[in-house]
mmCIF file of N, CA and C in Angstrom:
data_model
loop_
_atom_site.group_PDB
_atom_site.id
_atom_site.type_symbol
_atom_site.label_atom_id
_atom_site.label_comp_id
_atom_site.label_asym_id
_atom_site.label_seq_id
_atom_site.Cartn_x
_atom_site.Cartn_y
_atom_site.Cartn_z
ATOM 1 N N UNK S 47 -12.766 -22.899 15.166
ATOM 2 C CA UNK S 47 -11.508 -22.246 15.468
ATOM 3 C C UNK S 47 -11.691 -21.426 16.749
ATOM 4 N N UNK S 48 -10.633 -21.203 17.348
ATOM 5 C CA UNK S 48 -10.628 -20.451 18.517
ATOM 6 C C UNK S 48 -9.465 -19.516 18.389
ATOM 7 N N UNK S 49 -10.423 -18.123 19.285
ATOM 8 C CA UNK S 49 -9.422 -17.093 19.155
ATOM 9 C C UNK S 49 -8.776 -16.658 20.430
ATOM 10 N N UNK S 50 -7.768 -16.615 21.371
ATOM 11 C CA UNK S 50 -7.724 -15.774 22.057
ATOM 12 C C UNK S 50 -7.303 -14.040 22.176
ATOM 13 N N UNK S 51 -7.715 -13.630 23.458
ATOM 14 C CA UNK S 51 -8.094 -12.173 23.212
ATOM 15 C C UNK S 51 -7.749 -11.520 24.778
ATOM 16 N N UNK S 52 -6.933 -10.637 25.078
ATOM 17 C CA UNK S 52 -7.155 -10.306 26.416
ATOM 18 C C UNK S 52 -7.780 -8.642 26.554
ATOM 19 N N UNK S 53 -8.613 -8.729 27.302
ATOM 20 C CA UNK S 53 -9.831 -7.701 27.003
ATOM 21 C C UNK S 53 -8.995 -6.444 27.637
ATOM 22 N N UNK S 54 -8.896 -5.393 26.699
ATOM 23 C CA UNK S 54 -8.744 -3.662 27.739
ATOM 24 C C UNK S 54 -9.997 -3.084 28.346
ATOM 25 N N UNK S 55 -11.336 -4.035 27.888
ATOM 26 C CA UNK S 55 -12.619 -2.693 28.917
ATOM 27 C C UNK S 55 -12.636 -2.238 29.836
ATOM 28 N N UNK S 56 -11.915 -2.825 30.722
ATOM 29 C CA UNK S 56 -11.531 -2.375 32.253
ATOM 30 C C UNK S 56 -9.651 -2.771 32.882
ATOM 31 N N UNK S 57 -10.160 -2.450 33.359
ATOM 32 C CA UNK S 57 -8.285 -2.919 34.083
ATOM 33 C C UNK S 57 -7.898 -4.468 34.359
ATOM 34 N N UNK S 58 -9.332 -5.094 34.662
ATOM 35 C CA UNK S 58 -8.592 -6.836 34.928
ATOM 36 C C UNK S 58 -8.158 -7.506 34.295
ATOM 37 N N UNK S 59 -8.587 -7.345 32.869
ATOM 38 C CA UNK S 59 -7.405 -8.018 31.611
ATOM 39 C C UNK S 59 -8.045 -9.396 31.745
ATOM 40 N N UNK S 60 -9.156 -9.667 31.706
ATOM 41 C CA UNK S 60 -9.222 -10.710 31.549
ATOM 42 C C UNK S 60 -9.071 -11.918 30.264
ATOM 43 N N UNK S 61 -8.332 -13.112 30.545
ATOM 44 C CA UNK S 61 -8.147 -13.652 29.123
ATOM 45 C C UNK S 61 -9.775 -14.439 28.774
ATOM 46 N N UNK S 62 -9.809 -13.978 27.498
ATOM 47 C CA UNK S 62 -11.328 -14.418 26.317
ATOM 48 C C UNK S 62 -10.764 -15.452 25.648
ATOM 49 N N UNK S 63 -11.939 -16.436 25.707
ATOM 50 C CA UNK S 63 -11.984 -17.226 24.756
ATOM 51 C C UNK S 63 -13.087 -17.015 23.611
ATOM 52 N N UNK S 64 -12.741 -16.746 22.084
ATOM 53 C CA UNK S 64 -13.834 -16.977 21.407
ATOM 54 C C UNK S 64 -13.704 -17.629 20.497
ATOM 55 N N UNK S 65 -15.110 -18.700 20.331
ATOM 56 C CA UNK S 65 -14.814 -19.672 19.392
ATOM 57 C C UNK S 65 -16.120 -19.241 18.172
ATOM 58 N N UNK S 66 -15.036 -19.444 16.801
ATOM 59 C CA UNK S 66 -15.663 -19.072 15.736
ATOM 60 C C UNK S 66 -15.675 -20.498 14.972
ATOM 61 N N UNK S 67 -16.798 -19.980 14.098
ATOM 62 C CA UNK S 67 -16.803 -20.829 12.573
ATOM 63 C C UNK S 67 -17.522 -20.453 12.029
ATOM 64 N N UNK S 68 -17.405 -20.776 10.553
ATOM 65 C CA UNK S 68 -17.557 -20.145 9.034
ATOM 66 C C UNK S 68 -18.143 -18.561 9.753
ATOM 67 N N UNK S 69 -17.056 -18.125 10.195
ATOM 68 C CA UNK S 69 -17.364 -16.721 11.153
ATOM 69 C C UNK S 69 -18.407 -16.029 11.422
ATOM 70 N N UNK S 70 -18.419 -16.863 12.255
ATOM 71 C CA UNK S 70 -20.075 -16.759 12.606
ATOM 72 C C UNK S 70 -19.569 -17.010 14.610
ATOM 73 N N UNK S 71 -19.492 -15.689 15.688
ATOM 74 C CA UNK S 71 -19.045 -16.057 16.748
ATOM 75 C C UNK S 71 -19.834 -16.867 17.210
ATOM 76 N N UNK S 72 -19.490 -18.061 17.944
ATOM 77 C CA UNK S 72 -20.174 -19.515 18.292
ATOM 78 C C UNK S 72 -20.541 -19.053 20.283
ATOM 79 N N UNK S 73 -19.037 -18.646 20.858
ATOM 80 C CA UNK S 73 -19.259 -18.693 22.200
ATOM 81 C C UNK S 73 -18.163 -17.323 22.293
ATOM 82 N N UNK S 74 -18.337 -17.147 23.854
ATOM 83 C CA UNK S 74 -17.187 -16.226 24.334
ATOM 84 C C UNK S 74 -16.887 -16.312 25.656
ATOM 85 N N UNK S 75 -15.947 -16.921 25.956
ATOM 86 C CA UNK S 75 -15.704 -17.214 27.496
ATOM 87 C C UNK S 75 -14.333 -17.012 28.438
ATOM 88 N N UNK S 76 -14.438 -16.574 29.517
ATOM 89 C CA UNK S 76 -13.424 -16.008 29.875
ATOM 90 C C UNK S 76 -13.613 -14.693 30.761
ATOM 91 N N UNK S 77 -14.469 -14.088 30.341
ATOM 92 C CA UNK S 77 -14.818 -12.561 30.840
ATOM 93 C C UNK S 77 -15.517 -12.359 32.300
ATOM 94 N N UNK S 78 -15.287 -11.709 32.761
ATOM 95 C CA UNK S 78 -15.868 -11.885 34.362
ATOM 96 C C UNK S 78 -16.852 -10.429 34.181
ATOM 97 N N UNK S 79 -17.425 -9.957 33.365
ATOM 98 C CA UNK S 79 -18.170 -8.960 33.240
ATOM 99 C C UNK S 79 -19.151 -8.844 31.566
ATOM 100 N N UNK S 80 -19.999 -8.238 31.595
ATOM 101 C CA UNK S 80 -20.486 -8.079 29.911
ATOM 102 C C UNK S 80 -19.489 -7.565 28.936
ATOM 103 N N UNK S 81 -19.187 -6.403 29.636
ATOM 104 C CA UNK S 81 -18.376 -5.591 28.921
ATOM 105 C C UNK S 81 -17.253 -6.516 27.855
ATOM 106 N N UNK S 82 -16.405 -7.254 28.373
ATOM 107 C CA UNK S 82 -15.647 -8.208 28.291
ATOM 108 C C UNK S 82 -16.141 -9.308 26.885
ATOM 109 N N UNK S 83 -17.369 -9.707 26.908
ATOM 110 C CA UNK S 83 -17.861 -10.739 25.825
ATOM 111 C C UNK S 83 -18.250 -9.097 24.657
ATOM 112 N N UNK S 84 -18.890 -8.011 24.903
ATOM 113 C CA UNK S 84 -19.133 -6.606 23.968
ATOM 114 C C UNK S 84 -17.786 -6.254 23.347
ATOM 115 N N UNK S 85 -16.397 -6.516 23.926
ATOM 116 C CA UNK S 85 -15.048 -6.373 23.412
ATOM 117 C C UNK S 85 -14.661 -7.479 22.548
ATOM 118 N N UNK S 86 -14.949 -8.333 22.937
ATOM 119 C CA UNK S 86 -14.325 -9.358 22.097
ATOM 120 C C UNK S 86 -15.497 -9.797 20.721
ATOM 121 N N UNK S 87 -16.568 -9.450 20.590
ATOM 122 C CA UNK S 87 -17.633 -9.774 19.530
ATOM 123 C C UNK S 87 -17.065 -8.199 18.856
ATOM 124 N N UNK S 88 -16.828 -7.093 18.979
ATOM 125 C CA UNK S 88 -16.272 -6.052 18.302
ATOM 126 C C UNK S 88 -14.801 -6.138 17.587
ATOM 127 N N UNK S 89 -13.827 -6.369 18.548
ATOM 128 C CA UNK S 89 -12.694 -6.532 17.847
ATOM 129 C C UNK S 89 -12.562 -7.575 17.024
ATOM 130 N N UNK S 90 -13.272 -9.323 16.671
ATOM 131 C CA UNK S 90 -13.393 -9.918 15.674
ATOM 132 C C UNK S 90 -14.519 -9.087 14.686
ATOM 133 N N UNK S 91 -14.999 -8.400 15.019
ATOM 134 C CA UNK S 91 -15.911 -8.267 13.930
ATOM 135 C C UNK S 91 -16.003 -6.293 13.289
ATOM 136 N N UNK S 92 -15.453 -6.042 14.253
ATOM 137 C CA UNK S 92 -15.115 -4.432 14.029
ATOM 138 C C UNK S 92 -14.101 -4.055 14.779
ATOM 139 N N UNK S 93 -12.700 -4.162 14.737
ATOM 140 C CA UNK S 93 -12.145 -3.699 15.505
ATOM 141 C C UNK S 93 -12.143 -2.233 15.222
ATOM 142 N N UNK S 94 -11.955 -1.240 16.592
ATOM 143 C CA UNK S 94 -11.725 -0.281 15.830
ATOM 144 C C UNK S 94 -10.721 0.270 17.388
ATOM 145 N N UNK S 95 -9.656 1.738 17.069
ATOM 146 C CA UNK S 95 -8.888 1.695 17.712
ATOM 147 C C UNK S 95 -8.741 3.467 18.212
ATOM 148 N N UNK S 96 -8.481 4.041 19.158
ATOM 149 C CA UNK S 96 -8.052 5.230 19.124
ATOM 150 C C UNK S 96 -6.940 6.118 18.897
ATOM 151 N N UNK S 97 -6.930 7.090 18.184
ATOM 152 C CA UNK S 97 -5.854 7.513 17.304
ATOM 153 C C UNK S 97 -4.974 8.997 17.831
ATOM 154 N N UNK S 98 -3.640 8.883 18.454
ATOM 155 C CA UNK S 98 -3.137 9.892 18.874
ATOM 156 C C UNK S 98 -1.966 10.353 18.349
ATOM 157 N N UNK S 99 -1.433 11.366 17.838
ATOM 158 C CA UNK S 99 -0.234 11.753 17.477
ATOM 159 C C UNK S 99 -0.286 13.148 17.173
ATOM 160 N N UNK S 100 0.296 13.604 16.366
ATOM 161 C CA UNK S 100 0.913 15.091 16.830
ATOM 162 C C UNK S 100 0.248 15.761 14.799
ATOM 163 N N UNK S 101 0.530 17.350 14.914
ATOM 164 C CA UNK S 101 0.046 17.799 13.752
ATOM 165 C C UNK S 101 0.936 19.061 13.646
ATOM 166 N N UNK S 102 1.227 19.913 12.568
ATOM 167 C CA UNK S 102 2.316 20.816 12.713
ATOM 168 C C UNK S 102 1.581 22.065 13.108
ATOM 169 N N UNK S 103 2.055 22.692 14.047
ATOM 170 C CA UNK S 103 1.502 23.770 14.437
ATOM 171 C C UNK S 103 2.212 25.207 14.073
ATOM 172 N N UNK S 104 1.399 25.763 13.032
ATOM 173 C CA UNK S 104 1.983 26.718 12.494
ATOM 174 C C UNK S 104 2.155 28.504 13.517
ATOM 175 N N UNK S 105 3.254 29.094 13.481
ATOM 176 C CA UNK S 105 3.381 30.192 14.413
ATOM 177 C C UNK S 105 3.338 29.808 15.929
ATOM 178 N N UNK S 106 3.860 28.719 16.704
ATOM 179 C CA UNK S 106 3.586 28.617 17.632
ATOM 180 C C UNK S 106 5.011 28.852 18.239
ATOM 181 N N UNK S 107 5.273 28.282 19.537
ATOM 182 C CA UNK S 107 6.264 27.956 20.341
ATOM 183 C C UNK S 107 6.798 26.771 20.042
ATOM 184 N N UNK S 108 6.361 25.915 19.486
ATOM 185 C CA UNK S 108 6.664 24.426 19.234
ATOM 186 C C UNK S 108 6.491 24.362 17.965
ATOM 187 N N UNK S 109 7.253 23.264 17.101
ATOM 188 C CA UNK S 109 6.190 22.814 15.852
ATOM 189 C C UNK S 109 5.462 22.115 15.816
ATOM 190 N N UNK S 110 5.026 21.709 16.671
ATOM 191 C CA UNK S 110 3.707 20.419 16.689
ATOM 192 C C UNK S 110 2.828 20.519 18.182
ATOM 193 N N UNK S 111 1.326 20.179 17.615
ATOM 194 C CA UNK S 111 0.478 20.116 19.036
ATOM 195 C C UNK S 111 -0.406 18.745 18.909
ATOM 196 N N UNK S 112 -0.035 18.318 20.016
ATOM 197 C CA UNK S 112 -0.879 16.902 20.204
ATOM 198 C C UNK S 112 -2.384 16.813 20.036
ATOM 199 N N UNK S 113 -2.828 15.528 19.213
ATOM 200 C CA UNK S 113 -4.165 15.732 18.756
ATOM 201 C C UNK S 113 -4.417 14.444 18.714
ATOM 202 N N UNK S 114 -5.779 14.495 18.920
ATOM 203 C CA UNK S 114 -6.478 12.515 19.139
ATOM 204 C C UNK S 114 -7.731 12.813 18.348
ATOM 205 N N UNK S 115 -8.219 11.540 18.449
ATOM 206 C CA UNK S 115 -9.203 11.299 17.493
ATOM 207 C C UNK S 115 -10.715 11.649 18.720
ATOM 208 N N UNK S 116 -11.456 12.146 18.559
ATOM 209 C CA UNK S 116 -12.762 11.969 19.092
ATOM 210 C C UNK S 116 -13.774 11.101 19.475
ATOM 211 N N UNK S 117 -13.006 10.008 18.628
ATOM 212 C CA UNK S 117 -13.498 8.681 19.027
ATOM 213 C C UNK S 117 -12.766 7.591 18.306
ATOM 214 N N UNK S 118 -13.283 6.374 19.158
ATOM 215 C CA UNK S 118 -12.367 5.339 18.133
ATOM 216 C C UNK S 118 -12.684 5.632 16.535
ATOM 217 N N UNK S 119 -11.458 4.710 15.625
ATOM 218 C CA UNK S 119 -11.457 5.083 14.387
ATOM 219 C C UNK S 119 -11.663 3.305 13.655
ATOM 220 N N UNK S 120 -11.790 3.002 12.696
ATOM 221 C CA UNK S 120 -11.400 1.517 12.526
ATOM 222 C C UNK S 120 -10.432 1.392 11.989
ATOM 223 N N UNK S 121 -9.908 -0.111 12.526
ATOM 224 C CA UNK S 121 -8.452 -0.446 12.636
ATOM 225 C C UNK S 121 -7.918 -0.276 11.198
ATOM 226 N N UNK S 122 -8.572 -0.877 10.679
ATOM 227 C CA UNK S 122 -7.936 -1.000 9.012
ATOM 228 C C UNK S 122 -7.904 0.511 8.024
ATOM 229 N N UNK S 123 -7.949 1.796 8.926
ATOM 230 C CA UNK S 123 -8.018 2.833 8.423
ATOM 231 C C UNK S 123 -7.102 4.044 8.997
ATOM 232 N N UNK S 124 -6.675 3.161 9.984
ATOM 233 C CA UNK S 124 -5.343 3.723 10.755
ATOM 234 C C UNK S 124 -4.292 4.653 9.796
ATOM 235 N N UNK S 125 -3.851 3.778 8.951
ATOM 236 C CA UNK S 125 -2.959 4.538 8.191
ATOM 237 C C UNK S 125 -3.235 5.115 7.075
ATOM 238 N N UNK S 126 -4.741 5.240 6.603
ATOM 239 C CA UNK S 126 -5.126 6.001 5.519
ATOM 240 C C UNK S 126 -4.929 7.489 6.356
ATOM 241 N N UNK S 127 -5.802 7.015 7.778
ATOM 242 C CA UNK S 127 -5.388 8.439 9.061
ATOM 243 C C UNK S 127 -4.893 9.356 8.932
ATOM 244 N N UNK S 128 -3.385 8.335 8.902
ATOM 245 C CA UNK S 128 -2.263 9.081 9.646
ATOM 246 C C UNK S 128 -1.897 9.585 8.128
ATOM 247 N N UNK S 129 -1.966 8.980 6.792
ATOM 248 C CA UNK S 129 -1.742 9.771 5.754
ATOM 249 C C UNK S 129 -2.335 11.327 5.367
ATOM 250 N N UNK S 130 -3.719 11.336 6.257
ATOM 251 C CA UNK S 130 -4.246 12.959 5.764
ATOM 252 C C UNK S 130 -3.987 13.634 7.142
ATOM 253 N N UNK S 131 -3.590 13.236 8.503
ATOM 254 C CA UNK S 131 -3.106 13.844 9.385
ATOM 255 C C UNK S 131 -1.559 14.403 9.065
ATOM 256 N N UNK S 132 -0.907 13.629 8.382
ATOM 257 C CA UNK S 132 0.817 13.867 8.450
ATOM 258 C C UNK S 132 0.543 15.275 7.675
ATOM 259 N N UNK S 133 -0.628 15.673 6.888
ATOM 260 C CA UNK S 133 -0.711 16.641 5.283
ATOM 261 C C UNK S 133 -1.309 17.786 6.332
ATOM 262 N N UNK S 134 -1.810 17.492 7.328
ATOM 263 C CA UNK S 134 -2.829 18.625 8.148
ATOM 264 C C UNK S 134 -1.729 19.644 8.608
ATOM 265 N N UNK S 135 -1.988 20.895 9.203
ATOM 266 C CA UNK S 135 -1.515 21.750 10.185
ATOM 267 C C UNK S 135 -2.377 22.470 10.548
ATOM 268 N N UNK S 136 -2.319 23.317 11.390
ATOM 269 C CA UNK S 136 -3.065 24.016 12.386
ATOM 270 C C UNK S 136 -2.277 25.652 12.722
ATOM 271 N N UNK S 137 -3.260 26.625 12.739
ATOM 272 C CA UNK S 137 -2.605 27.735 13.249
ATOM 273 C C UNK S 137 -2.146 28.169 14.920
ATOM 274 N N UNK S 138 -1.585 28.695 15.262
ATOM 275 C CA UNK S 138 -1.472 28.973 16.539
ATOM 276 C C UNK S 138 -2.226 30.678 16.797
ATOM 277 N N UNK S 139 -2.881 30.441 17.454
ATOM 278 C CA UNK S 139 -3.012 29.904 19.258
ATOM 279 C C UNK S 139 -4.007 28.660 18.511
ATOM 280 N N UNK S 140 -3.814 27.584 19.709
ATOM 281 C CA UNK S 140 -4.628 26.705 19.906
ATOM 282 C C UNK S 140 -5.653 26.407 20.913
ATOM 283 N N UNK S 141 -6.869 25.516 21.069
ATOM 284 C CA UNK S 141 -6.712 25.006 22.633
ATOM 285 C C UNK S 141 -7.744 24.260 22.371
ATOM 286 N N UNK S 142 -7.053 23.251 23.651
ATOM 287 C CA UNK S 142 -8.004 21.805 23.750
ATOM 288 C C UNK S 142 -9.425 21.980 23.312
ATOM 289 N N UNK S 143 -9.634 20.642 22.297
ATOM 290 C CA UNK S 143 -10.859 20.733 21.760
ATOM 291 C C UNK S 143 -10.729 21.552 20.129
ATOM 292 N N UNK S 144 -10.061 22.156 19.557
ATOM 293 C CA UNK S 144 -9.634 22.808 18.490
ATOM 294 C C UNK S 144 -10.145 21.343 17.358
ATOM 295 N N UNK S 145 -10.764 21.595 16.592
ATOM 296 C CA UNK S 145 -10.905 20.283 15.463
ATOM 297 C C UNK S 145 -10.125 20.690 14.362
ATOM 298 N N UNK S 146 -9.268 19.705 14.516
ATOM 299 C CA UNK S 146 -7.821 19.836 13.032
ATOM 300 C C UNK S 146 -8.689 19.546 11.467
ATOM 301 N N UNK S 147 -8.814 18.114 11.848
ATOM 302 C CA UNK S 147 -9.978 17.249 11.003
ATOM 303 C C UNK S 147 -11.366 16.884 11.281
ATOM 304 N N UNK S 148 -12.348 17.571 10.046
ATOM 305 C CA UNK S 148 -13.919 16.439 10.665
ATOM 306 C C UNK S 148 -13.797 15.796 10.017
ATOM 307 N N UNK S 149 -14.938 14.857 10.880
ATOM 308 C CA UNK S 149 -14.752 13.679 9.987
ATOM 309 C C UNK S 149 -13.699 13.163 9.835
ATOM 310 N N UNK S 150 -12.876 12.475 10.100
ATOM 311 C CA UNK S 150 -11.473 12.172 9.164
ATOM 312 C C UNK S 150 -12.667 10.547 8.355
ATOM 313 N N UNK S 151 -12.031 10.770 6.738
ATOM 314 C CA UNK S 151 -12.253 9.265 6.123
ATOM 315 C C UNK S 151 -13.964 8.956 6.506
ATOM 316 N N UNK S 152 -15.055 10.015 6.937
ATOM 317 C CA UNK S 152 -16.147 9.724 7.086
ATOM 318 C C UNK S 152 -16.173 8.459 8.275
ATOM 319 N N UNK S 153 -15.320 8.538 9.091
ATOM 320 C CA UNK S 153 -15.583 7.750 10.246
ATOM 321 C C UNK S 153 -16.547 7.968 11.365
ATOM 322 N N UNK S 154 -17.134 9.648 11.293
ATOM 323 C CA UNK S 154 -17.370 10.225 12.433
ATOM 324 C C UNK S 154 -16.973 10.901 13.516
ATOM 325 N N UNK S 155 -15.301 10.585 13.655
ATOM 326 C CA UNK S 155 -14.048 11.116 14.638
ATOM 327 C C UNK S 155 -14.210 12.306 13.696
ATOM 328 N N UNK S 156 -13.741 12.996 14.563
ATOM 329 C CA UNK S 156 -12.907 14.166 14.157
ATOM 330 C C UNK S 156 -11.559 13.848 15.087
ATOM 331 N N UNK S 157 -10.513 14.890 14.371
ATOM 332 C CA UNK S 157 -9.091 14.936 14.875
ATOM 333 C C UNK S 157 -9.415 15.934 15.854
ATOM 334 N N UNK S 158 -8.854 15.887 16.936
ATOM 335 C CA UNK S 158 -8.929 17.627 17.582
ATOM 336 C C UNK S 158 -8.088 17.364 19.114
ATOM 337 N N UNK S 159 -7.567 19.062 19.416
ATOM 338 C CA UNK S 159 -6.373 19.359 19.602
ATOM 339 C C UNK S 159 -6.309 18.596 21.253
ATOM 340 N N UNK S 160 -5.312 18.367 21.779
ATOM 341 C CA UNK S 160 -5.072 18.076 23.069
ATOM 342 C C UNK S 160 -5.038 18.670 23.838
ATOM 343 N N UNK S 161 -3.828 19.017 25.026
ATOM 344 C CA UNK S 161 -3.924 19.770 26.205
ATOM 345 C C UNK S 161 -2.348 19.866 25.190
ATOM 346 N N UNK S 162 -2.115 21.157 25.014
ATOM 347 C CA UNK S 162 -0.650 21.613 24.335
ATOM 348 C C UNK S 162 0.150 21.110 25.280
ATOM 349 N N UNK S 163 1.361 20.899 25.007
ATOM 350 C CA UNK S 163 2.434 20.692 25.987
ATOM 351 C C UNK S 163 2.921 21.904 26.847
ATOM 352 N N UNK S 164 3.003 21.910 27.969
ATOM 353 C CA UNK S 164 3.352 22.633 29.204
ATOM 354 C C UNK S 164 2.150 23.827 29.195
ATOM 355 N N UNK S 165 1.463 23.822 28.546
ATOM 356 C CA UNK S 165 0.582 24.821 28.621
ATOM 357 C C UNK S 165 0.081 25.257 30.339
ATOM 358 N N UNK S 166 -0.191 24.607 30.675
ATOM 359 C CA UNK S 166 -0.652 25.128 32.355
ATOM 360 C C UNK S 166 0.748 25.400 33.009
ATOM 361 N N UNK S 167 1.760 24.554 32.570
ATOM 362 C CA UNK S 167 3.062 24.590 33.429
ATOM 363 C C UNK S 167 3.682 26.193 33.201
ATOM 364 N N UNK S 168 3.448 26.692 31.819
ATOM 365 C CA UNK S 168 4.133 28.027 31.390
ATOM 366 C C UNK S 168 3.081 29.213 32.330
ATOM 367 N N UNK S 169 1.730 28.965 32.483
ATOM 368 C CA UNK S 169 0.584 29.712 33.318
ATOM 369 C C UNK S 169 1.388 29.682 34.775
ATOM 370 N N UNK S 170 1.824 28.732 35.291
ATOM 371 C CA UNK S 170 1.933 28.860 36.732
ATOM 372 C C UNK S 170 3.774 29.304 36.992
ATOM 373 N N UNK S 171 4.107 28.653 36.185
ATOM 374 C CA UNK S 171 5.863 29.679 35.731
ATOM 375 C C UNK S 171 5.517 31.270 36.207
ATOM 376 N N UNK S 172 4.586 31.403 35.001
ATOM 377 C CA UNK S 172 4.368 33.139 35.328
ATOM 378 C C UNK S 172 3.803 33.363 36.253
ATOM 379 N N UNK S 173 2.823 32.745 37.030
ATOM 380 C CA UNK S 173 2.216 33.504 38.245
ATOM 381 C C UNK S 173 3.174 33.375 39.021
ATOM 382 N N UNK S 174 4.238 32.881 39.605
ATOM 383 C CA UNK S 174 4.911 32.551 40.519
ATOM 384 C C UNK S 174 6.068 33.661 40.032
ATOM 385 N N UNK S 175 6.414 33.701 38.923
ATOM 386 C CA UNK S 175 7.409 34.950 38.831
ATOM 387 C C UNK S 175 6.684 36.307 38.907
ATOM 388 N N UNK S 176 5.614 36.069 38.471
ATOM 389 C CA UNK S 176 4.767 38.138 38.276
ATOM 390 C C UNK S 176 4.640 38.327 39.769
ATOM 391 N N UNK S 177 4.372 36.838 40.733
ATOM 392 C CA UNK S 177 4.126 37.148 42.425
ATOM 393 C C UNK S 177 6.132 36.922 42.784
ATOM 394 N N UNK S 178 6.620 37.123 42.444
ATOM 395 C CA UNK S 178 8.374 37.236 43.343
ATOM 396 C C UNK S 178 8.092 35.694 43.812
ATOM 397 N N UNK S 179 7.739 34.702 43.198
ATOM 398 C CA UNK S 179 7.780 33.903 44.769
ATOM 399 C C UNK S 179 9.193 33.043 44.339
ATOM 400 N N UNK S 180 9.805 31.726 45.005
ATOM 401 C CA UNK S 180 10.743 30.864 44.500
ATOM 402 C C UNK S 180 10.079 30.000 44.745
ATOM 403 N N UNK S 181 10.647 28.525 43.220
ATOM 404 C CA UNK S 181 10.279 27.474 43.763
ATOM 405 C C UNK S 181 11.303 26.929 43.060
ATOM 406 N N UNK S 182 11.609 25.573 43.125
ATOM 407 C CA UNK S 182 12.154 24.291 42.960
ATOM 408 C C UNK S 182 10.999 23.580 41.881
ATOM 409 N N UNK S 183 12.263 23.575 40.484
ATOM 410 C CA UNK S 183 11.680 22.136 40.007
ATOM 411 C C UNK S 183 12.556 20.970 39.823
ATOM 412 N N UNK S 184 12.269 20.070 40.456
ATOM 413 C CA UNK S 184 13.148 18.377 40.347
ATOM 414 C C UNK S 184 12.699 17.832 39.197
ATOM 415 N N UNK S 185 13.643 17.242 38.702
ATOM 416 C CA UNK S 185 13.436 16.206 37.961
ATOM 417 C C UNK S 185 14.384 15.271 38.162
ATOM 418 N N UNK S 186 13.170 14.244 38.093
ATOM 419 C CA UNK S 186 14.279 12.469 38.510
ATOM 420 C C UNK S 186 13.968 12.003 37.691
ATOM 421 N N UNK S 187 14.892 11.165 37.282
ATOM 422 C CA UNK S 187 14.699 10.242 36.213
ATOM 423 C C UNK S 187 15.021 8.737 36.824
ATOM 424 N N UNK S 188 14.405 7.853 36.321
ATOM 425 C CA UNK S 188 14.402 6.374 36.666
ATOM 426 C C UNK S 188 14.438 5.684 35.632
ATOM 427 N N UNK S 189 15.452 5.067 35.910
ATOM 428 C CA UNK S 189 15.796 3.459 35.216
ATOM 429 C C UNK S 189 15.238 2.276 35.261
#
């Protein structure tokens, strides 16, 4: 049997060929780098994926602060995940690097916190008002 696969290790996307039986990977071809045949012998045989979404952030400015996994997680555990992430919260103040969850599911990831939303943007708001200065913010939007 043959699988195809188009690789994310790098940006060229290259399309993989891998041919299996009684799953057991036979060949892997297609890849213009190692990396490329190391992606495709993992995702048939371990895929595993990285995990980002949000957690409730208790006392904050917001109700929620963005949080990723520490490392990939495996695929087929995605939504056990997101079941003890949806149950998590977090106190406020936060900051990047904050661990929500160790371990999540004994994967080794831990959950932990992002770059909060506007957080640097609200820092430079205020320096620019505590200094009198003016500025302009645009926003464009595209279709």
């Amino acid at each position: 049997m043959k699988k195809n696969l188009i690789c994310v290790s790098c940006p060229l996307g290259c399309p993989i060929e891998v041919e299996i039986e009684n799953g057991e990977i036979l060949s892997v071809t297609g890849n213009t780098c190692k990396r490329g045949d190391a992606y495709a012998r993992d995702e048939l045989t371990n895929p595993v994926r990285s995990l980002t979404t949000t957690v409730k952030l208790i006392g904050g400015n917001l109700p929620v602060v963005p949080v990723k996994s520490s490392k990939p997680v495996p695929k087929d555990k995605m939504f056990q995940c997101m079941e003890l992430i949806n149950e998590a919260s977090i106190k406020a103040p936060v900051k990047i690097g904050d661990v929500v969850i160790k371990d999540i599911l004994g994967s080794g990831a831990d959950i932990v916190v992002t770059n909060p939303p506007f957080s640097l943007f609200r820092d430079l708001v205020k320096i620019l008002i505590d200094n009198n200065k003016l500025f302009l913010n645009e926003l464009r939007i595209y279709n």
